């Protein structure tokens, strides 16, 4: 009798062990799929160049953060330039941006469209041999800010030189 019960307990333990092993295998498979396989899957293909799920998710988070920063900036500007009634003059822009953030499907489509357009532009640039080096980018930035590399730097005061009276003394006052 004891031997039969020991056999039953042994079979039950083996069965429980098998079930637990299957559960662990399924969980590990799900984790591997979610964090390894899925991010590498293509969400779009542009002329045999793929945009992966992870690239899309990273860009979508960037776009969401960018919209949140814009909302915050408009709120801060509104506090600085509020009218006499205290109303934020940028409320229209704030509401529009909140609408974009509040509609994840639309924002996702907008982000994916932008990524596809950028991929197409990169492909066309490569096809036509268009390239830009770091120096050209730097020069363009300088031109946008009207920066002149060749200009003499403005003199800085020498902290060791005593301050002298620069106002003429014979002004008659």
PDB file of C-alpha atoms in Angstrom:
ATOM      1  CA  UNK A   1       0.000   0.000   0.000  1.00  0.00           C
ATOM      2  CA  UNK A   2       2.781   2.406   0.947  1.00  0.00           C
ATOM      3  CA  UNK A   3       4.672   1.444  -2.122  1.00  0.00           C
ATOM      4  CA  UNK A   4       1.660   2.236  -4.323  1.00  0.00           C
ATOM      5  CA  UNK A   5       1.212   5.632  -2.603  1.00  0.00           C
ATOM      6  CA  UNK A   6       4.905   6.378  -3.054  1.00  0.00           C
ATOM      7  CA  UNK A   7       4.539   5.543  -6.756  1.00  0.00           C
ATOM      8  CA  UNK A   8       1.498   7.852  -7.027  1.00  0.00           C
ATOM      9  CA  UNK A   9       3.341  10.677  -5.239  1.00  0.00           C
ATOM     10  CA  UNK A  10       6.305  10.159  -7.535  1.00  0.00           C
ATOM     11  CA  UNK A  11       4.064  10.336 -10.641  1.00  0.00           C
ATOM     12  CA  UNK A  12       2.317  13.444  -9.280  1.00  0.00           C
ATOM     13  CA  UNK A  13       5.660  15.153  -8.591  1.00  0.00           C
ATOM     14  CA  UNK A  14       6.898  14.256 -12.064  1.00  0.00           C
ATOM     15  CA  UNK A  15       3.665  15.603 -13.574  1.00  0.00           C
ATOM     16  CA  UNK A  16       3.898  18.841 -11.567  1.00  0.00           C
ATOM     17  CA  UNK A  17       7.552  19.173 -12.583  1.00  0.00           C
ATOM     18  CA  UNK A  18       6.672  18.727 -16.258  1.00  0.00           C
ATOM     19  CA  UNK A  19       3.854  21.292 -16.017  1.00  0.00           C
ATOM     20  CA  UNK A  20       6.150  23.789 -14.255  1.00  0.00           C
ATOM     21  CA  UNK A  21       8.863  23.189 -16.858  1.00  0.00           C
ATOM     22  CA  UNK A  22       6.336  23.836 -19.659  1.00  0.00           C
ATOM     23  CA  UNK A  23       5.139  27.035 -17.971  1.00  0.00           C
ATOM     24  CA  UNK A  24       8.729  28.275 -17.597  1.00  0.00           C
ATOM     25  CA  UNK A  25       9.488  27.418 -21.243  1.00  0.00           C
ATOM     26  CA  UNK A  26       6.363  29.260 -22.405  1.00  0.00           C
ATOM     27  CA  UNK A  27       7.219  32.302 -20.279  1.00  0.00           C
ATOM     28  CA  UNK A  28      10.797  32.363 -21.558  1.00  0.00           C
ATOM     29  CA  UNK A  29       9.540  31.998 -25.120  1.00  0.00           C
ATOM     30  CA  UNK A  30       7.195  34.939 -24.601  1.00  0.00           C
ATOM     31  CA  UNK A  31       9.967  37.073 -23.125  1.00  0.00           C
ATOM     32  CA  UNK A  32      12.347  36.203 -25.968  1.00  0.00           C
ATOM     33  CA  UNK A  33       9.638  36.971 -28.534  1.00  0.00           C
ATOM     34  CA  UNK A  34       8.667  40.275 -26.899  1.00  0.00           C
ATOM     35  CA  UNK A  35      12.182  41.611 -26.271  1.00  0.00           C
ATOM     36  CA  UNK A  36      14.281  39.995 -29.025  1.00  0.00           C
ATOM     37  CA  UNK A  37      12.171  38.871 -31.980  1.00  0.00           C
ATOM     38  CA  UNK A  38       9.420  41.510 -32.049  1.00  0.00           C
ATOM     39  CA  UNK A  39      11.705  44.614 -31.905  1.00  0.00           C
ATOM     40  CA  UNK A  40      13.646  43.283 -34.900  1.00  0.00           C
ATOM     41  CA  UNK A  41      10.573  42.733 -37.036  1.00  0.00           C
ATOM     42  CA  UNK A  42       9.937  45.137 -39.869  1.00  0.00           C
ATOM     43  CA  UNK A  43       7.120  47.613 -39.441  1.00  0.00           C
ATOM     44  CA  UNK A  44       7.704  48.989 -42.945  1.00  0.00           C
ATOM     45  CA  UNK A  45       9.858  48.230 -45.946  1.00  0.00           C
ATOM     46  CA  UNK A  46      11.045  50.989 -48.257  1.00  0.00           C
ATOM     47  CA  UNK A  47      12.724  49.675 -51.409  1.00  0.00           C
ATOM     48  CA  UNK A  48      14.102  46.638 -49.544  1.00  0.00           C
ATOM     49  CA  UNK A  49      15.256  48.771 -46.601  1.00  0.00           C
ATOM     50  CA  UNK A  50      13.316  47.925 -43.470  1.00  0.00           C
ATOM     51  CA  UNK A  51      12.227  50.101 -40.590  1.00  0.00           C
ATOM     52  CA  UNK A  52      12.213  47.908 -37.487  1.00  0.00           C
ATOM     53  CA  UNK A  53       9.693  48.006 -34.676  1.00  0.00           C
ATOM     54  CA  UNK A  54      12.401  49.113 -32.228  1.00  0.00           C
ATOM     55  CA  UNK A  55      13.482  52.015 -34.486  1.00  0.00           C
ATOM     56  CA  UNK A  56       9.836  53.067 -34.814  1.00  0.00           C
ATOM     57  CA  UNK A  57       9.209  52.830 -31.057  1.00  0.00           C
ATOM     58  CA  UNK A  58      12.337  54.862 -30.309  1.00  0.00           C
ATOM     59  CA  UNK A  59      11.291  57.582 -32.792  1.00  0.00           C
ATOM     60  CA  UNK A  60       7.701  57.590 -31.503  1.00  0.00           C
ATOM     61  CA  UNK A  61       8.939  58.131 -27.923  1.00  0.00           C
ATOM     62  CA  UNK A  62      11.138  60.973 -29.194  1.00  0.00           C
ATOM     63  CA  UNK A  63       8.171  62.582 -30.981  1.00  0.00           C
ATOM     64  CA  UNK A  64       5.980  62.231 -27.881  1.00  0.00           C
ATOM     65  CA  UNK A  65       8.685  63.795 -25.685  1.00  0.00           C
ATOM     66  CA  UNK A  66       9.139  66.591 -28.204  1.00  0.00           C
ATOM     67  CA  UNK A  67       5.416  67.379 -28.154  1.00  0.00           C
ATOM     68  CA  UNK A  68       5.414  67.338 -24.344  1.00  0.00           C
ATOM     69  CA  UNK A  69       8.335  69.802 -24.291  1.00  0.00           C
ATOM     70  CA  UNK A  70       6.521  72.079 -26.740  1.00  0.00           C
ATOM     71  CA  UNK A  71       3.410  72.035 -24.557  1.00  0.00           C
ATOM     72  CA  UNK A  72       5.522  72.915 -21.524  1.00  0.00           C
ATOM     73  CA  UNK A  73       7.226  75.765 -23.397  1.00  0.00           C
ATOM     74  CA  UNK A  74       3.889  77.217 -24.532  1.00  0.00           C
ATOM     75  CA  UNK A  75       2.578  77.031 -20.977  1.00  0.00           C
ATOM     76  CA  UNK A  76       5.667  78.856 -19.683  1.00  0.00           C
ATOM     77  CA  UNK A  77       5.475  81.470 -22.429  1.00  0.00           C
ATOM     78  CA  UNK A  78       1.781  81.907 -21.726  1.00  0.00           C
ATOM     79  CA  UNK A  79       2.520  82.642 -18.089  1.00  0.00           C
ATOM     80  CA  UNK A  80       5.045  85.286 -19.137  1.00  0.00           C
ATOM     81  CA  UNK A  81       2.813  86.926 -21.739  1.00  0.00           C
ATOM     82  CA  UNK A  82      -0.596  86.421 -20.162  1.00  0.00           C
ATOM     83  CA  UNK A  83      -3.071  89.192 -20.793  1.00  0.00           C
ATOM     84  CA  UNK A  84      -4.758  91.309 -18.164  1.00  0.00           C
ATOM     85  CA  UNK A  85      -7.384  88.612 -17.735  1.00  0.00           C
ATOM     86  CA  UNK A  86      -4.661  85.991 -17.078  1.00  0.00           C
ATOM     87  CA  UNK A  87      -5.533  84.039 -20.232  1.00  0.00           C
ATOM     88  CA  UNK A  88      -2.739  82.159 -21.965  1.00  0.00           C
ATOM     89  CA  UNK A  89      -2.329  83.621 -25.472  1.00  0.00           C
ATOM     90  CA  UNK A  90      -0.941  80.260 -26.658  1.00  0.00           C
ATOM     91  CA  UNK A  91      -3.949  78.190 -25.584  1.00  0.00           C
ATOM     92  CA  UNK A  92      -4.818  77.310 -29.207  1.00  0.00           C
ATOM     93  CA  UNK A  93      -1.377  75.840 -29.847  1.00  0.00           C
ATOM     94  CA  UNK A  94      -1.411  74.036 -26.498  1.00  0.00           C
ATOM     95  CA  UNK A  95      -4.784  72.428 -27.234  1.00  0.00           C
ATOM     96  CA  UNK A  96      -3.643  71.378 -30.702  1.00  0.00           C
ATOM     97  CA  UNK A  97      -0.502  69.723 -29.302  1.00  0.00           C
ATOM     98  CA  UNK A  98      -2.493  68.016 -26.536  1.00  0.00           C
ATOM     99  CA  UNK A  99      -4.816  66.684 -29.250  1.00  0.00           C
ATOM    100  CA  UNK A 100      -1.827  65.216 -31.105  1.00  0.00           C
ATOM    101  CA  UNK A 101      -0.444  63.576 -27.961  1.00  0.00           C
ATOM    102  CA  UNK A 102      -3.931  62.353 -27.021  1.00  0.00           C
ATOM    103  CA  UNK A 103      -4.405  60.542 -30.343  1.00  0.00           C
ATOM    104  CA  UNK A 104      -1.715  57.829 -30.344  1.00  0.00           C
ATOM    105  CA  UNK A 105      -2.933  56.235 -33.575  1.00  0.00           C
ATOM    106  CA  UNK A 106      -2.635  59.479 -35.522  1.00  0.00           C
ATOM    107  CA  UNK A 107       0.751  60.268 -33.977  1.00  0.00           C
ATOM    108  CA  UNK A 108       1.997  56.757 -34.810  1.00  0.00           C
ATOM    109  CA  UNK A 109       0.938  57.116 -38.437  1.00  0.00           C
ATOM    110  CA  UNK A 110       2.511  60.579 -38.641  1.00  0.00           C
ATOM    111  CA  UNK A 111       5.776  59.267 -37.167  1.00  0.00           C
ATOM    112  CA  UNK A 112       5.895  56.256 -39.485  1.00  0.00           C
ATOM    113  CA  UNK A 113       5.153  58.456 -42.513  1.00  0.00           C
ATOM    114  CA  UNK A 114       8.021  60.762 -41.540  1.00  0.00           C
ATOM    115  CA  UNK A 115      10.379  57.796 -41.156  1.00  0.00           C
ATOM    116  CA  UNK A 116       9.380  56.457 -44.580  1.00  0.00           C
ATOM    117  CA  UNK A 117       9.926  59.879 -46.189  1.00  0.00           C
ATOM    118  CA  UNK A 118      13.354  60.197 -44.541  1.00  0.00           C
ATOM    119  CA  UNK A 119      14.320  56.732 -45.766  1.00  0.00           C
ATOM    120  CA  UNK A 120      13.230  57.624 -49.301  1.00  0.00           C
ATOM    121  CA  UNK A 121      15.238  60.862 -49.168  1.00  0.00           C
ATOM    122  CA  UNK A 122      18.353  59.018 -47.953  1.00  0.00           C
ATOM    123  CA  UNK A 123      17.942  56.484 -50.750  1.00  0.00           C
ATOM    124  CA  UNK A 124      17.512  59.207 -53.384  1.00  0.00           C
ATOM    125  CA  UNK A 125      20.510  61.111 -52.051  1.00  0.00           C
ATOM    126  CA  UNK A 126      22.622  57.960 -52.275  1.00  0.00           C
ATOM    127  CA  UNK A 127      21.313  57.232 -55.769  1.00  0.00           C
ATOM    128  CA  UNK A 128      22.290  60.713 -56.993  1.00  0.00           C
ATOM    129  CA  UNK A 129      25.566  60.752 -55.078  1.00  0.00           C
ATOM    130  CA  UNK A 130      24.528  63.565 -52.768  1.00  0.00           C
ATOM    131  CA  UNK A 131      26.401  63.602 -49.499  1.00  0.00           C
ATOM    132  CA  UNK A 132      27.100  66.115 -46.770  1.00  0.00           C
ATOM    133  CA  UNK A 133      30.136  66.111 -44.520  1.00  0.00           C
ATOM    134  CA  UNK A 134      30.419  67.489 -40.995  1.00  0.00           C
ATOM    135  CA  UNK A 135      32.198  70.657 -42.161  1.00  0.00           C
ATOM    136  CA  UNK A 136      29.339  71.520 -44.531  1.00  0.00           C
ATOM    137  CA  UNK A 137      26.801  71.012 -41.744  1.00  0.00           C
ATOM    138  CA  UNK A 138      28.833  73.242 -39.420  1.00  0.00           C
ATOM    139  CA  UNK A 139      29.085  75.979 -42.070  1.00  0.00           C
ATOM    140  CA  UNK A 140      25.333  75.862 -42.686  1.00  0.00           C
ATOM    141  CA  UNK A 141      24.626  76.212 -38.974  1.00  0.00           C
ATOM    142  CA  UNK A 142      27.013  79.157 -38.763  1.00  0.00           C
ATOM    143  CA  UNK A 143      25.308  80.843 -41.723  1.00  0.00           C
ATOM    144  CA  UNK A 144      21.877  80.382 -40.153  1.00  0.00           C
ATOM    145  CA  UNK A 145      23.099  82.190 -37.033  1.00  0.00           C
ATOM    146  CA  UNK A 146      25.082  84.815 -38.998  1.00  0.00           C
ATOM    147  CA  UNK A 147      28.315  83.670 -37.393  1.00  0.00           C
ATOM    148  CA  UNK A 148      31.523  84.869 -39.042  1.00  0.00           C
ATOM    149  CA  UNK A 149      34.562  82.699 -38.380  1.00  0.00           C
ATOM    150  CA  UNK A 150      36.969  85.317 -39.663  1.00  0.00           C
ATOM    151  CA  UNK A 151      35.691  88.173 -37.482  1.00  0.00           C
ATOM    152  CA  UNK A 152      37.944  89.437 -34.728  1.00  0.00           C
ATOM    153  CA  UNK A 153      36.652  88.394 -31.333  1.00  0.00           C
ATOM    154  CA  UNK A 154      35.298  91.174 -29.166  1.00  0.00           C
ATOM    155  CA  UNK A 155      37.848  92.347 -26.616  1.00  0.00           C
ATOM    156  CA  UNK A 156      37.327  91.036 -23.141  1.00  0.00           C
ATOM    157  CA  UNK A 157      38.169  93.146 -20.111  1.00  0.00           C
ATOM    158  CA  UNK A 158      41.415  92.316 -18.370  1.00  0.00           C
ATOM    159  CA  UNK A 159      40.613  91.606 -14.716  1.00  0.00           C
ATOM    160  CA  UNK A 160      44.103  92.737 -13.676  1.00  0.00           C
ATOM    161  CA  UNK A 161      43.838  96.179 -15.317  1.00  0.00           C
ATOM    162  CA  UNK A 162      42.478  98.940 -13.071  1.00  0.00           C
ATOM    163  CA  UNK A 163      39.308 100.678 -14.141  1.00  0.00           C
ATOM    164  CA  UNK A 164      39.935 104.217 -15.333  1.00  0.00           C
ATOM    165  CA  UNK A 165      37.548 107.101 -15.751  1.00  0.00           C
ATOM    166  CA  UNK A 166      36.557 107.139 -19.413  1.00  0.00           C
ATOM    167  CA  UNK A 167      34.291 110.192 -19.147  1.00  0.00           C
ATOM    168  CA  UNK A 168      36.031 113.441 -20.181  1.00  0.00           C
ATOM    169  CA  UNK A 169      36.666 115.608 -17.137  1.00  0.00           C
ATOM    170  CA  UNK A 170      36.251 119.034 -18.787  1.00  0.00           C
ATOM    171  CA  UNK A 171      32.617 118.758 -19.786  1.00  0.00           C
ATOM    172  CA  UNK A 172      31.763 121.883 -17.846  1.00  0.00           C
ATOM    173  CA  UNK A 173      29.435 120.140 -15.434  1.00  0.00           C
TER     174      UNK A 173
END
